[in-house]
Every structure is written in C-alpha cells, then in structure tokens.
C-alpha cells in the first residue's frame, strides 16, 4: 500500500450525481411532510406572520383556497392551530364546535380534499393567561386540565379530524383523550402525542403566529428541560402505554440525538417537529444573503429523516415539495 495513493476511496461513489443518488441512504418524500397552518375567525383574512415569511393566518375561506395549492403540490397532511374570537382563563373556545379549527375541518371534509387532517390539542391559544393548562396562582394545574383536553379532542374529532395531537405536556393526557374518544365513537381516530416536547426558545415565532405566549412565567414546569435525554424516553414510553399511536419529538434539529434514540427504542411511527424558530432562523439568514435557504432547508429536513423521523412537521412543506418536484434528490 502506497500511503500517497489510497486504495480505498469513498470519493469513487461521489463522482457523479447518478452515483450519489444510487448510494444515497435517505431521501425526503412528499408524504414525509406535514404542513402546520393557522386558522382565525372572520372572512377573507390572509395575514402574513412577520417572523415567518410565507406563512399566514387564514380565515376558513382563504384557508380552503390555500389548501388547493397544498394539495396540488402533493402534500398529504396538515396540522391546524386556531386563533379564537375571545380568550378566557378556561380556554373554553378550545372545545367550541364553532371555533375556527372545527369549522375548517368540516369545510375540508365537505370539499373532500385529499388531506390527513391533524388537530393540535392545547389550551394555550385559547386561555387569557396563555398557559397550556388551568392556572391557580402561579401553578399550572395538571389533573383539572385533563377533562378540558379530552373535551377539546372530542370536538375536533366530531368536526372531522383524522388524528389528535396533544401538545400541552400534562401528565396522563393521552389516556384521558383516548378514553374520551373511545366513549364518543372515535375509536378509529389516532393519537399523535407530542411526547418529548422541550421548553424551547425555538417556539418564539409560533407564539406570535398563534398569539399564545404565556402572560406570566414560562412553560418549564410542564415542557421538558433541554438538558435531559433519558427523560424523553420515559415520556415516550408513558405515552405509548397510555395509547399513543404515534409519537413526536420537538423541536427537531437541536434534539436529533433524542429522535435517534426514540427511533431505536420504540416500534411505532416517530414524527419530528421542525419548529417555527428553526424555520425563521434559516429564513432570516437567507434574507440577509448569509446562507442559501433552499439548501439549508433540504439539508435540515434530510438530517431529520436520517436521525429517524418517519415524517416531519415543517413550515417548509411547500418549498420542500417544490424542491422534490425539481428533482432535488436525483
Ligand atoms: C402549543 C404549541 C406550541 C407549538 C406547537 N404547539 C407552542 C408552545 O408550546 O409554546 C410550537 C410550534 C412551533 O414553534 O412551530 N402548546
């Protein structure tokens, strides 16, 4: 062996685009993508979210128009977040069948759009204090919140949601929601649990989009400590025991190690949420010409797949579908 002339040359398989695509271990497909969207009251509303360029708050009518584009791009799943008409300490609009999200699901099902409709279930968009559960003093109550989450889930399933995705991080909510769904004839509606959801700074832009920032304190008494890894496996195991059909890790890029471990350890579908701050950070740098948005986006998304995600919730769903159409992985 001549050290100046290597025999083993990994570069042989990187020589051309065709060779690279032959040996590529992971790709991104359109059916890996779930597009998160925001629905608000009113008509003809289409408010761009300043910190999330290209993402909007839609009223139900304009949402339907946008969903036509989403379907035409070949995206097969959406998750909806709602902005209610009014907020109160109980978040009572969360379980109102007249809320923007149930209305949107009914309209989508009426139009027979070919979309998996996922309902985020949480109280924070609906409570005046902005917390994900009921509040007493400065404490976020666990058990009294569970019936409200269960009721909200039933409202959303009644409206046509195909999947219920609780994001509140109260203990025991998957069991409470499963029981309520079963009792109301929704045995076939799956639960996608935000099982390992961290108390993350990367939710910043979302809280502007969904008007859901906590009015006092923070979410660290219910969302996970970013320093913890093993605890995420415990959260996932508990949610599976309680009846979760799919589990999620959130955010995605800062937690690829968690995603990888969850994928290795458990045999149910695993989702990752590429959250608002991950989206906005790339967009902001791109707007300054500091990086190439399309490349940074596709690299991030395929990294999330490589770590073990079966599918990804991402505000880049439309752009990623377009990149796939352009033959990104060819
Ligand atoms: C509601 C919820 C949040 C996100 C999804 N569901 C915000 C939060 O927990 O404060 C964040 C999504 C994102 O940043 O894109 N509990």
Coordinates of C-alpha atoms and ligand atoms in Angstrom, one line a residue:
X1 CA 0.0 0.0 0.0
X2 CA 1.3 3.3 -1.1
X3 CA 0.2 5.9 1.5
X4 CA 0.3 8.6 -1.1
X5 CA -2.1 6.6 -3.3
X6 CA -5.1 5.3 -1.3
X7 CA -6.7 2.0 -2.4
X8 CA -10.0 2.7 -0.6
X9 CA -11.6 5.8 -2.0
X10 CA -15.0 6.8 -0.7
X11 CA -14.9 9.6 -3.3
X12 CA -15.4 7.0 -6.1
X13 CA -19.1 6.9 -5.2
X14 CA -19.5 10.6 -5.1
X15 CA -18.1 11.2 -8.5
X16 CA -21.4 12.0 -10.4
X17 CA -25.0 12.9 -9.4
X18 CA -26.2 9.5 -10.6
X19 CA -23.7 7.6 -8.5
X20 CA -24.5 9.7 -5.5
X21 CA -28.2 9.0 -5.9
X22 CA -27.5 5.3 -6.3
X23 CA -25.9 5.1 -2.9
X24 CA -28.0 7.7 -1.1
X25 CA -29.2 6.3 2.2
X26 CA -32.1 8.7 2.9
X27 CA -34.3 11.0 0.9
X28 CA -37.2 13.2 1.6
X29 CA -40.6 12.4 0.0
X30 CA -43.7 14.4 -0.2
X31 CA -45.6 12.0 2.1
X32 CA -43.0 12.7 4.8
X33 CA -44.3 16.3 5.0
X34 CA -46.9 17.8 7.3
X35 CA -47.8 21.4 6.8
X36 CA -48.7 23.4 10.0
X37 CA -51.3 26.2 9.4
X38 CA -53.0 28.8 11.4
X39 CA -56.8 29.4 11.2
X40 CA -58.5 32.6 12.5
X41 CA -62.1 33.9 12.7
X42 CA -63.5 36.2 10.0
X43 CA -63.6 36.2 6.2
X44 CA -61.0 36.9 3.5
X45 CA -58.3 37.1 6.2
X46 CA -54.8 36.3 4.9
X47 CA -52.3 37.9 7.4
X48 CA -48.7 37.1 6.8
X49 CA -46.9 36.3 10.0
X50 CA -44.0 38.8 10.2
X51 CA -41.4 36.4 11.7
X52 CA -42.5 33.5 9.4
X53 CA -42.4 34.8 5.8
X54 CA -44.7 32.9 3.5
X55 CA -46.9 31.7 6.4
X56 CA -50.2 33.2 7.1
X57 CA -53.2 33.3 9.5
X58 CA -56.1 32.3 7.3
X59 CA -59.8 32.5 7.8
X60 CA -61.7 29.3 6.8
X61 CA -62.5 30.7 3.2
X62 CA -59.0 31.7 2.4
X63 CA -57.6 28.5 4.0
X64 CA -59.6 26.4 1.5
X65 CA -58.0 28.3 -1.3
X66 CA -54.5 27.8 0.0
X67 CA -55.3 24.1 0.6
X68 CA -55.9 23.7 -3.1
X69 CA -52.3 24.8 -3.6
X70 CA -51.1 22.5 -0.8
X71 CA -52.9 19.5 -2.4
X72 CA -51.7 20.4 -5.9
X73 CA -48.1 20.3 -4.6
X74 CA -48.7 16.7 -3.5
X75 CA -48.7 17.4 0.3
X76 CA -51.0 14.9 2.0
X77 CA -51.2 16.2 5.6
X78 CA -51.8 19.4 7.5
X79 CA -51.9 20.2 11.2
X80 CA -54.1 23.2 12.2
X81 CA -53.8 25.7 15.0
X82 CA -56.6 28.0 15.9
X83 CA -56.9 31.6 17.0
X84 CA -60.2 32.1 18.8
X85 CA -62.6 35.0 18.8
X86 CA -62.1 35.5 22.5
X87 CA -59.9 34.1 25.3
X88 CA -60.8 33.2 28.9
X89 CA -59.0 31.6 31.9
X90 CA -60.5 28.1 31.0
X91 CA -59.8 28.3 27.3
X92 CA -63.4 27.5 26.6
X93 CA -63.2 28.3 22.9
X94 CA -60.9 25.3 22.5
X95 CA -63.8 23.0 22.7
X96 CA -66.4 25.1 21.0
X97 CA -67.6 23.4 17.8
X98 CA -67.9 26.9 16.3
X99 CA -64.2 27.6 16.7
X100 CA -62.1 28.3 13.6
X101 CA -60.4 24.8 13.6
X102 CA -63.6 22.7 13.8
X103 CA -65.1 24.9 11.1
X104 CA -62.1 24.4 8.9
X105 CA -62.1 20.6 9.3
X106 CA -65.8 20.5 8.5
X107 CA -65.2 22.5 5.3
X108 CA -62.2 20.4 4.3
X109 CA -64.2 17.2 4.7
X110 CA -67.2 18.7 2.9
X111 CA -64.9 19.6 0.0
X112 CA -63.4 16.0 0.2
X113 CA -59.9 17.4 0.0
X114 CA -57.4 14.5 -0.1
X115 CA -55.7 15.6 3.2
X116 CA -55.0 13.9 6.5
X117 CA -56.3 16.4 9.0
X118 CA -54.4 16.6 12.2
X119 CA -55.7 18.6 15.1
X120 CA -53.2 20.2 17.6
X121 CA -54.8 20.0 21.0
X122 CA -53.7 22.5 23.6
X123 CA -55.3 25.3 25.6
X124 CA -52.6 28.0 25.2
X125 CA -54.1 29.6 22.2
X126 CA -57.4 29.8 24.0
X127 CA -56.5 30.9 27.5
X128 CA -56.2 34.5 28.6
X129 CA -53.1 33.7 30.6
X130 CA -51.5 31.8 27.6
X131 CA -50.7 28.7 29.6
X132 CA -51.4 25.2 28.3
X133 CA -53.4 24.2 31.4
X134 CA -55.7 25.7 34.0
X135 CA -53.9 28.1 36.4
X136 CA -54.2 28.6 40.1
X137 CA -52.0 31.3 41.5
X138 CA -48.8 30.7 39.5
X139 CA -49.2 27.0 39.3
X140 CA -50.3 25.2 36.1
X141 CA -52.8 22.5 37.2
X142 CA -52.5 19.1 35.8
X143 CA -55.5 16.9 36.6
X144 CA -58.2 19.6 36.3
X145 CA -56.8 20.3 32.8
X146 CA -57.3 16.7 31.5
X147 CA -61.1 16.8 31.0
X148 CA -60.8 20.0 29.0
X149 CA -58.2 18.5 26.7
X150 CA -60.4 15.4 26.3
X151 CA -63.4 17.6 25.5
X152 CA -61.4 19.6 23.0
X153 CA -60.3 16.4 21.3
X154 CA -63.8 15.1 21.0
X155 CA -64.9 18.4 19.5
X156 CA -62.1 18.2 16.9
X157 CA -62.8 14.5 16.1
X158 CA -66.5 15.3 15.7
X159 CA -65.6 18.0 13.2
X160 CA -63.6 15.5 11.1
X161 CA -60.0 15.5 12.5
X162 CA -58.3 12.2 11.4
X163 CA -55.7 12.5 14.2
X164 CA -55.5 14.2 17.5
X165 CA -52.1 15.7 18.5
X166 CA -51.9 16.8 22.2
X167 CA -49.1 19.3 22.7
X168 CA -49.8 20.5 26.2
X169 CA -47.5 18.2 28.1
X170 CA -49.9 17.5 31.0
X171 CA -49.3 14.1 32.6
X172 CA -51.9 11.5 31.7
X173 CA -53.4 13.4 28.8
X174 CA -53.1 10.6 26.3
X175 CA -55.0 8.2 28.4
X176 CA -57.7 10.8 29.2
X177 CA -58.1 11.7 25.5
X178 CA -58.1 8.0 24.4
X179 CA -60.9 7.2 26.9
X180 CA -62.9 10.2 25.7
X181 CA -62.5 9.4 22.0
X182 CA -63.5 5.8 22.6
X183 CA -66.5 6.8 24.6
X184 CA -67.8 9.0 21.8
X185 CA -67.4 6.5 18.9
X186 CA -64.0 7.8 17.8
X187 CA -62.1 4.5 18.4
X188 CA -60.5 4.9 15.0
X189 CA -59.1 8.3 15.5
X190 CA -55.3 8.1 16.1
X191 CA -53.4 10.0 18.7
X192 CA -50.1 11.6 17.7
X193 CA -48.6 12.6 21.0
X194 CA -46.1 15.4 21.4
X195 CA -44.3 13.0 23.7
X196 CA -40.9 14.6 24.1
X197 CA -41.6 18.3 23.8
X198 CA -39.0 20.6 25.2
X199 CA -39.3 24.1 26.8
X200 CA -37.6 25.7 23.8
X201 CA -36.7 29.2 22.7
X202 CA -37.3 28.0 19.2
X203 CA -41.1 28.3 19.6
X204 CA -40.8 32.1 19.6
X205 CA -42.2 32.9 16.2
X206 CA -45.1 30.4 16.7
X207 CA -46.2 32.3 19.7
X208 CA -46.6 35.4 17.5
X209 CA -48.4 33.4 14.9
X210 CA -50.8 31.7 17.3
X211 CA -50.9 34.6 19.8
X212 CA -50.1 32.1 22.5
X213 CA -47.3 33.5 24.6
X214 CA -47.7 32.9 28.3
X215 CA -48.7 36.1 30.1
X216 CA -46.6 35.3 33.2
X217 CA -43.8 32.8 33.8
X218 CA -42.8 30.2 31.3
X219 CA -43.6 26.7 30.4
X220 CA -40.7 25.0 32.2
X221 CA -43.0 23.3 34.8
X222 CA -44.6 21.2 32.1
X223 CA -42.4 21.1 29.0
X224 CA -39.1 19.3 29.2
X225 CA -35.7 20.5 30.3
X226 CA -33.4 20.8 27.2
X227 CA -30.6 19.3 29.3
X228 CA -32.4 16.0 29.7
X229 CA -32.3 13.0 27.3
X230 CA -33.3 9.9 29.3
X231 CA -36.4 11.6 30.5
X232 CA -37.6 11.9 26.9
X233 CA -37.5 8.1 26.6
X234 CA -39.6 7.9 29.8
X235 CA -42.1 10.4 28.3
X236 CA -42.4 8.4 25.1
X237 CA -42.8 5.0 26.9
X238 CA -45.6 6.5 29.1
X239 CA -47.5 7.9 26.2
X240 CA -47.3 4.6 24.3
X241 CA -48.6 2.8 27.4
X242 CA -51.4 5.3 27.6
X243 CA -52.4 4.6 24.0
X244 CA -50.4 6.9 21.7
X245 CA -50.4 5.6 18.1
X246 CA -47.5 7.9 17.0
X247 CA -45.1 10.0 19.0
X248 CA -43.3 13.2 18.3
X249 CA -40.0 14.8 19.2
X250 CA -40.0 18.6 19.2
X251 CA -38.0 20.7 18.3
X252 CA -36.1 18.7 15.7
X253 CA -32.6 19.8 14.9
X254 CA -31.4 20.6 18.4
X255 CA -32.8 17.2 19.5
X256 CA -31.6 14.8 16.8
X257 CA -30.0 12.6 19.5
X258 CA -33.4 12.2 21.2
X259 CA -35.1 11.5 17.9
X260 CA -32.4 8.8 17.1
X261 CA -32.9 7.1 20.5
X262 CA -36.6 7.2 20.3
X263 CA -36.5 5.6 16.8
X264 CA -34.1 2.9 18.0
X265 CA -36.0 2.0 21.1
X266 CA -39.7 2.1 20.1
X267 CA -41.5 0.5 17.2
X268 CA -44.3 3.0 16.5
X269 CA -44.1 5.8 13.9
X270 CA -42.0 8.7 15.1
X271 CA -42.5 12.3 14.0
X272 CA -40.3 15.3 14.4
X273 CA -41.5 18.9 14.5
X274 CA -39.1 21.3 12.7
X275 CA -40.5 24.2 14.7
X276 CA -41.1 27.9 13.9
X277 CA -37.8 29.1 15.2
X278 CA -35.9 26.6 13.1
X279 CA -37.8 27.8 10.1
X280 CA -37.3 31.5 10.9
X281 CA -33.6 31.2 11.7
X282 CA -33.0 29.9 8.2
X283 CA -35.3 32.4 6.6
X284 CA -33.7 35.3 8.4
X285 CA -30.2 34.3 7.4
X286 CA -31.4 33.7 3.9
X287 CA -32.9 37.2 3.6
X288 CA -29.6 38.7 4.6
X289 CA -27.8 36.6 2.0
X290 CA -25.9 34.7 4.7
X291 CA -27.0 31.3 3.5
X292 CA -28.9 29.5 0.7
X293 CA -32.4 28.9 2.1
X294 CA -33.3 26.0 -0.2
X295 CA -30.1 24.1 0.5
X296 CA -30.2 24.8 4.3
X297 CA -33.8 23.7 4.3
X298 CA -33.3 20.4 2.4
X299 CA -30.2 19.6 4.4
X300 CA -32.1 20.2 7.7
X301 CA -35.0 18.1 6.6
X302 CA -33.0 15.1 5.3
X303 CA -30.9 15.2 8.5
X304 CA -34.1 14.9 10.5
X305 CA -35.1 11.8 8.3
X306 CA -31.6 10.4 8.8
X307 CA -31.9 10.6 12.6
X308 CA -35.0 8.5 12.4
X309 CA -38.2 10.6 11.7
X310 CA -40.9 8.9 9.7
X311 CA -42.4 12.2 9.0
X312 CA -41.7 15.9 9.6
X313 CA -44.0 18.8 10.6
X314 CA -42.4 21.8 8.8
X315 CA -43.3 25.3 7.7
X316 CA -41.1 24.5 4.7
X317 CA -43.5 21.8 3.5
X318 CA -44.5 23.7 0.3
X319 CA -41.0 24.7 -0.6
X320 CA -39.7 21.2 0.1
X321 CA -42.4 19.7 -2.1
X322 CA -41.3 22.1 -4.9
X323 CA -37.7 21.1 -4.4
X324 CA -38.6 17.4 -4.7
X325 CA -40.5 18.2 -7.9
X326 CA -37.4 19.9 -9.2
X327 CA -35.5 16.6 -8.7
X328 CA -33.6 17.6 -5.6
X329 CA -32.5 14.1 -4.9
X330 CA -31.9 12.9 -8.4
Ligands
LIG1 C1 -48.9 24.7 21.8 C2 -47.8 24.6 20.7 C3 -46.6 25.3 20.6 C4 -46.1 24.8 19.4 C5 -46.9 23.8 18.9 N1 -48.0 23.6 19.8 C6 -46.1 26.4 21.3 C7 -45.7 26.3 22.7 O1 -45.6 25.2 23.3 O2 -45.4 27.3 23.3 C8 -44.8 25.3 18.8 C9 -44.7 25.1 17.3 C10 -43.6 25.9 16.7 O3 -42.8 26.6 17.3 O4 -43.6 25.8 15.4 N2 -48.6 24.3 23.0

